[in-house]
């Protein structure tokens, strides 16, 4: 009987699994990488493929925005370091866009399996399009998984990164479609006394005690 492989999926709130991997910027031990910074780690199915090329170019073209958010990028696919180098060079020659961040060569699928990027019913040989948002304490804060045939949205990746950081810095939550400059949600009261205080509070935009927004 064929043995079914079990892949553990990391969850929001988990400590990001540590690993050491060969990348286009040399060998990196993840726990030593980007100390004090956020990391956006993302996988793509394969080098020299069209959707992946648009996505990687998107990360590269907007790297300055990630820098401004104290965030390092890290890519991954189940390709060799030689394929990565050739692809980075080819895209730079063809388009002028340079993938100036480490890309893991995960030939033995060690990191992809650790991060649930290998989803066998989608592909047994290629990682899905995953994005992990990892905070400076190396805690996983948000996860996106996309299938092989749909590219991600760079505006949304930057939006949620900024939302996470703004929520942390201000002890608030972010409403539907929040963008920088929009009002934020004040955490709802947890006791009857707090509820009464909130009902009496005129400083925030109030629908009712449980839904109040304020400017930052
Ligand atoms: C792409 O990037 O175009 C792609 C890669 C793997 C499977 C399907 C599409």
mmCIF file of C-alpha atoms and ligand atoms in Angstrom:
data_model
loop_
_atom_site.group_PDB
_atom_site.id
_atom_site.type_symbol
_atom_site.label_atom_id
_atom_site.label_comp_id
_atom_site.label_asym_id
_atom_site.label_seq_id
_atom_site.Cartn_x
_atom_site.Cartn_y
_atom_site.Cartn_z
ATOM 1 C CA UNK A 1 0.000 0.000 0.000
ATOM 2 C CA UNK A 2 1.307 3.484 -0.861
ATOM 3 C CA UNK A 3 2.288 5.469 2.195
ATOM 4 C CA UNK A 4 0.563 8.859 2.389
ATOM 5 C CA UNK A 5 2.966 11.727 3.088
ATOM 6 C CA UNK A 6 1.960 14.083 5.878
ATOM 7 C CA UNK A 7 3.003 17.715 5.497
ATOM 8 C CA UNK A 8 2.738 19.954 8.542
ATOM 9 C CA UNK A 9 1.370 23.370 7.668
ATOM 10 C CA UNK A 10 2.712 26.250 9.748
ATOM 11 C CA UNK A 11 -0.018 28.375 11.269
ATOM 12 C CA UNK A 12 -0.437 32.051 12.040
ATOM 13 C CA UNK A 13 1.174 32.711 15.429
ATOM 14 C CA UNK A 14 3.709 29.873 15.088
ATOM 15 C CA UNK A 15 7.416 30.512 15.387
ATOM 16 C CA UNK A 16 8.811 30.428 11.840
ATOM 17 C CA UNK A 17 10.601 27.090 11.389
ATOM 18 C CA UNK A 18 14.367 27.545 11.244
ATOM 19 C CA UNK A 19 16.483 26.201 8.383
ATOM 20 C CA UNK A 20 19.796 26.655 6.643
ATOM 21 C CA UNK A 21 19.594 26.932 2.863
ATOM 22 C CA UNK A 22 21.638 27.680 -0.221
ATOM 23 C CA UNK A 23 20.447 30.944 -1.804
ATOM 24 C CA UNK A 24 21.476 33.322 -4.574
ATOM 25 C CA UNK A 25 23.074 35.470 -1.846
ATOM 26 C CA UNK A 26 25.008 32.571 -0.280
ATOM 27 C CA UNK A 27 24.092 30.119 2.464
ATOM 28 C CA UNK A 28 21.623 31.589 4.957
ATOM 29 C CA UNK A 29 20.568 30.382 8.403
ATOM 30 C CA UNK A 30 17.097 31.803 8.735
ATOM 31 C CA UNK A 31 17.297 32.538 12.482
ATOM 32 C CA UNK A 32 20.333 34.760 11.769
ATOM 33 C CA UNK A 33 18.750 36.478 8.764
ATOM 34 C CA UNK A 34 17.324 40.005 8.868
ATOM 35 C CA UNK A 35 17.625 40.406 12.622
ATOM 36 C CA UNK A 36 15.268 43.112 13.903
ATOM 37 C CA UNK A 37 13.378 43.208 10.602
ATOM 38 C CA UNK A 38 10.254 41.751 9.060
ATOM 39 C CA UNK A 39 10.695 39.090 6.386
ATOM 40 C CA UNK A 40 8.358 38.403 3.483
ATOM 41 C CA UNK A 41 9.226 34.884 2.354
ATOM 42 C CA UNK A 42 7.585 33.642 -0.812
ATOM 43 C CA UNK A 43 7.743 30.598 -3.045
ATOM 44 C CA UNK A 44 7.236 30.308 -6.778
ATOM 45 C CA UNK A 45 6.665 27.102 -8.756
ATOM 46 C CA UNK A 46 9.573 27.257 -11.194
ATOM 47 C CA UNK A 47 12.263 29.454 -12.712
ATOM 48 C CA UNK A 48 11.906 30.429 -16.401
ATOM 49 C CA UNK A 49 8.099 30.308 -16.282
ATOM 50 C CA UNK A 50 5.895 33.237 -17.251
ATOM 51 C CA UNK A 51 3.684 33.947 -14.233
ATOM 52 C CA UNK A 52 6.646 33.472 -11.872
ATOM 53 C CA UNK A 53 8.720 35.917 -13.891
ATOM 54 C CA UNK A 54 6.024 38.590 -13.572
ATOM 55 C CA UNK A 55 5.732 37.997 -9.828
ATOM 56 C CA UNK A 56 9.465 37.994 -9.085
ATOM 57 C CA UNK A 57 9.827 41.139 -11.170
ATOM 58 C CA UNK A 58 7.011 42.671 -9.142
ATOM 59 C CA UNK A 59 8.866 41.987 -5.879
ATOM 60 C CA UNK A 60 12.108 43.341 -7.361
ATOM 61 C CA UNK A 61 10.516 46.503 -8.775
ATOM 62 C CA UNK A 62 8.900 47.343 -5.440
ATOM 63 C CA UNK A 63 11.807 46.361 -3.200
ATOM 64 C CA UNK A 64 12.297 49.987 -2.093
ATOM 65 C CA UNK A 65 8.772 49.929 -0.615
ATOM 66 C CA UNK A 66 9.614 46.775 1.364
ATOM 67 C CA UNK A 67 12.880 48.432 2.505
ATOM 68 C CA UNK A 68 10.861 51.422 3.727
ATOM 69 C CA UNK A 69 8.766 49.013 5.797
ATOM 70 C CA UNK A 70 11.900 47.530 7.444
ATOM 71 C CA UNK A 71 11.291 44.287 5.527
ATOM 72 C CA UNK A 72 13.620 41.882 3.746
ATOM 73 C CA UNK A 73 12.491 39.666 0.899
ATOM 74 C CA UNK A 74 13.331 36.000 0.427
ATOM 75 C CA UNK A 75 12.211 33.855 -2.511
ATOM 76 C CA UNK A 76 12.204 30.079 -2.918
ATOM 77 C CA UNK A 77 11.633 27.414 -5.523
ATOM 78 C CA UNK A 78 12.520 23.786 -6.017
ATOM 79 C CA UNK A 79 15.155 24.657 -8.609
ATOM 80 C CA UNK A 80 18.940 24.458 -8.520
ATOM 81 C CA UNK A 81 21.138 27.424 -7.674
ATOM 82 C CA UNK A 82 22.389 27.248 -11.286
ATOM 83 C CA UNK A 83 18.848 27.658 -12.621
ATOM 84 C CA UNK A 84 18.275 30.583 -10.244
ATOM 85 C CA UNK A 85 21.465 32.349 -11.340
ATOM 86 C CA UNK A 86 20.691 31.825 -15.026
ATOM 87 C CA UNK A 87 17.101 33.082 -14.594
ATOM 88 C CA UNK A 88 18.123 36.162 -12.559
ATOM 89 C CA UNK A 89 20.694 36.983 -15.233
ATOM 90 C CA UNK A 90 18.269 36.347 -18.092
ATOM 91 C CA UNK A 91 15.545 38.582 -16.649
ATOM 92 C CA UNK A 92 18.094 41.332 -16.000
ATOM 93 C CA UNK A 93 19.362 41.095 -19.578
ATOM 94 C CA UNK A 94 15.855 41.032 -21.098
ATOM 95 C CA UNK A 95 14.081 43.577 -18.922
ATOM 96 C CA UNK A 96 16.635 45.352 -16.728
ATOM 97 C CA UNK A 97 14.892 44.085 -13.590
ATOM 98 C CA UNK A 98 17.298 42.578 -11.047
ATOM 99 C CA UNK A 99 16.135 40.142 -8.346
ATOM 100 C CA UNK A 100 18.285 41.699 -5.637
ATOM 101 C CA UNK A 101 17.208 39.461 -2.751
ATOM 102 C CA UNK A 102 18.051 35.882 -1.774
ATOM 103 C CA UNK A 103 16.242 33.098 -3.618
ATOM 104 C CA UNK A 104 16.470 29.693 -1.935
ATOM 105 C CA UNK A 105 17.441 26.729 -4.133
ATOM 106 C CA UNK A 106 15.267 24.139 -2.395
ATOM 107 C CA UNK A 107 16.201 21.119 -4.489
ATOM 108 C CA UNK A 108 15.691 18.681 -1.601
ATOM 109 C CA UNK A 109 12.328 20.379 -0.783
ATOM 110 C CA UNK A 110 13.378 20.710 2.844
ATOM 111 C CA UNK A 111 12.173 24.289 3.305
ATOM 112 C CA UNK A 112 9.074 23.886 1.114
ATOM 113 C CA UNK A 113 7.936 20.969 3.240
ATOM 114 C CA UNK A 114 8.668 22.853 6.478
ATOM 115 C CA UNK A 115 6.467 25.737 5.328
ATOM 116 C CA UNK A 116 3.638 23.755 3.688
ATOM 117 C CA UNK A 117 4.616 25.156 0.280
ATOM 118 C CA UNK A 118 4.478 21.720 -1.296
ATOM 119 C CA UNK A 119 0.820 20.863 -1.775
ATOM 120 C CA UNK A 120 0.842 17.549 -3.653
ATOM 121 C CA UNK A 121 -2.693 17.719 -5.016
ATOM 122 C CA UNK A 122 -1.702 20.949 -6.794
ATOM 123 C CA UNK A 123 1.803 19.770 -7.794
ATOM 124 C CA UNK A 124 4.133 17.078 -6.505
ATOM 125 C CA UNK A 125 7.228 18.718 -7.942
ATOM 126 C CA UNK A 126 6.699 22.455 -7.611
ATOM 127 C CA UNK A 127 5.955 24.721 -4.668
ATOM 128 C CA UNK A 128 2.660 26.603 -4.728
ATOM 129 C CA UNK A 129 2.721 30.407 -4.577
ATOM 130 C CA UNK A 130 3.011 30.985 -0.823
ATOM 131 C CA UNK A 131 3.719 34.198 1.042
ATOM 132 C CA UNK A 132 4.752 34.207 4.712
ATOM 133 C CA UNK A 133 4.805 37.473 6.663
ATOM 134 C CA UNK A 134 7.259 36.992 9.517
ATOM 135 C CA UNK A 135 7.776 39.615 12.218
ATOM 136 C CA UNK A 136 11.087 40.635 13.843
ATOM 137 C CA UNK A 137 10.555 37.989 16.548
ATOM 138 C CA UNK A 138 10.389 35.416 13.731
ATOM 139 C CA UNK A 139 6.714 34.773 14.385
ATOM 140 C CA UNK A 140 4.451 33.978 11.424
ATOM 141 C CA UNK A 141 1.806 36.700 11.242
ATOM 142 C CA UNK A 142 -0.014 36.159 7.957
ATOM 143 C CA UNK A 143 0.013 33.448 5.296
ATOM 144 C CA UNK A 144 -1.161 33.491 1.685
ATOM 145 C CA UNK A 145 -1.340 30.463 -0.587
ATOM 146 C CA UNK A 146 -2.089 30.778 -4.304
ATOM 147 C CA UNK A 147 -2.303 27.998 -6.900
ATOM 148 C CA UNK A 148 0.105 27.580 -9.793
ATOM 149 C CA UNK A 149 -2.017 29.372 -12.360
ATOM 150 C CA UNK A 150 -2.873 32.640 -10.572
ATOM 151 C CA UNK A 151 -0.307 35.343 -9.823
ATOM 152 C CA UNK A 152 -0.343 37.301 -6.593
ATOM 153 C CA UNK A 153 -1.167 40.987 -6.105
ATOM 154 C CA UNK A 154 1.777 43.152 -5.026
ATOM 155 C CA UNK A 155 -0.472 45.983 -3.797
ATOM 156 C CA UNK A 156 -2.199 43.514 -1.461
ATOM 157 C CA UNK A 157 1.101 42.090 -0.215
ATOM 158 C CA UNK A 158 2.329 45.583 0.667
ATOM 159 C CA UNK A 159 -1.078 46.571 2.060
ATOM 160 C CA UNK A 160 -1.256 43.692 4.556
ATOM 161 C CA UNK A 161 2.382 44.177 5.583
ATOM 162 C CA UNK A 162 1.686 47.819 6.399
ATOM 163 C CA UNK A 163 -1.609 46.864 8.091
ATOM 164 C CA UNK A 164 0.155 44.345 10.350
ATOM 165 C CA UNK A 165 2.830 46.856 11.311
ATOM 166 C CA UNK A 166 0.327 49.666 11.908
ATOM 167 C CA UNK A 167 -1.925 47.389 13.987
ATOM 168 C CA UNK A 168 1.057 46.359 16.138
ATOM 169 C CA UNK A 169 2.322 49.903 16.615
ATOM 170 C CA UNK A 170 -1.062 51.294 17.667
ATOM 171 C CA UNK A 171 -2.902 48.397 19.345
ATOM 172 C CA UNK A 172 -5.732 48.616 16.828
ATOM 173 C CA UNK A 173 -7.318 46.449 14.128
ATOM 174 C CA UNK A 174 -7.805 47.133 10.463
ATOM 175 C CA UNK A 175 -11.218 47.187 8.749
ATOM 176 C CA UNK A 176 -12.166 45.911 5.319
ATOM 177 C CA UNK A 177 -9.950 47.309 2.561
ATOM 178 C CA UNK A 178 -7.883 49.377 5.006
ATOM 179 C CA UNK A 179 -5.186 51.474 3.408
ATOM 180 C CA UNK A 180 -2.645 53.831 4.970
ATOM 181 C CA UNK A 181 -4.431 57.017 6.122
ATOM 182 C CA UNK A 182 -7.811 55.318 6.625
ATOM 183 C CA UNK A 183 -9.483 55.161 10.028
ATOM 184 C CA UNK A 184 -8.670 52.119 12.181
ATOM 185 C CA UNK A 185 -10.781 50.016 14.518
ATOM 186 C CA UNK A 186 -10.546 50.537 18.262
ATOM 187 C CA UNK A 187 -10.523 47.148 20.040
ATOM 188 C CA UNK A 188 -14.015 46.408 21.387
ATOM 189 C CA UNK A 189 -14.678 46.497 25.146
ATOM 190 C CA UNK A 190 -14.404 43.289 27.138
ATOM 191 C CA UNK A 191 -16.381 44.171 30.256
ATOM 192 C CA UNK A 192 -19.660 45.943 31.031
ATOM 193 C CA UNK A 193 -17.734 48.867 32.537
ATOM 194 C CA UNK A 194 -15.617 49.203 29.406
ATOM 195 C CA UNK A 195 -18.766 48.965 27.309
ATOM 196 C CA UNK A 196 -20.334 51.859 29.189
ATOM 197 C CA UNK A 197 -17.131 53.914 28.807
ATOM 198 C CA UNK A 198 -17.182 53.261 25.099
ATOM 199 C CA UNK A 199 -20.859 54.252 24.868
ATOM 200 C CA UNK A 200 -19.987 57.532 26.631
ATOM 201 C CA UNK A 201 -16.872 58.114 24.517
ATOM 202 C CA UNK A 202 -17.364 60.824 21.935
ATOM 203 C CA UNK A 203 -13.819 60.729 20.585
ATOM 204 C CA UNK A 204 -14.312 57.927 18.066
ATOM 205 C CA UNK A 205 -16.689 57.338 15.155
ATOM 206 C CA UNK A 206 -19.192 54.954 16.715
ATOM 207 C CA UNK A 207 -21.697 52.610 15.093
ATOM 208 C CA UNK A 208 -22.235 50.974 18.466
ATOM 209 C CA UNK A 209 -20.055 50.010 21.434
ATOM 210 C CA UNK A 210 -18.470 47.129 19.513
ATOM 211 C CA UNK A 211 -17.645 49.020 16.285
ATOM 212 C CA UNK A 212 -15.716 52.252 16.710
ATOM 213 C CA UNK A 213 -13.218 53.781 14.353
ATOM 214 C CA UNK A 214 -10.637 56.509 14.888
ATOM 215 C CA UNK A 215 -7.981 58.423 12.984
ATOM 216 C CA UNK A 216 -4.397 57.624 13.841
HETATM 217 C C1 LIG B 1 4.109 30.106 -14.441
HETATM 218 O O1 LIG B 1 4.792 30.736 -13.668
HETATM 219 O O2 LIG B 1 3.711 30.587 -15.494
HETATM 220 C C2 LIG B 1 3.721 28.690 -14.099
HETATM 221 C C3 LIG B 1 4.587 27.897 -13.371
HETATM 222 C C4 LIG B 1 4.216 26.603 -13.066
HETATM 223 C C5 LIG B 1 2.997 26.116 -13.489
HETATM 224 C C6 LIG B 1 2.129 26.935 -14.189
HETATM 225 C C7 LIG B 1 2.488 28.250 -14.500
#
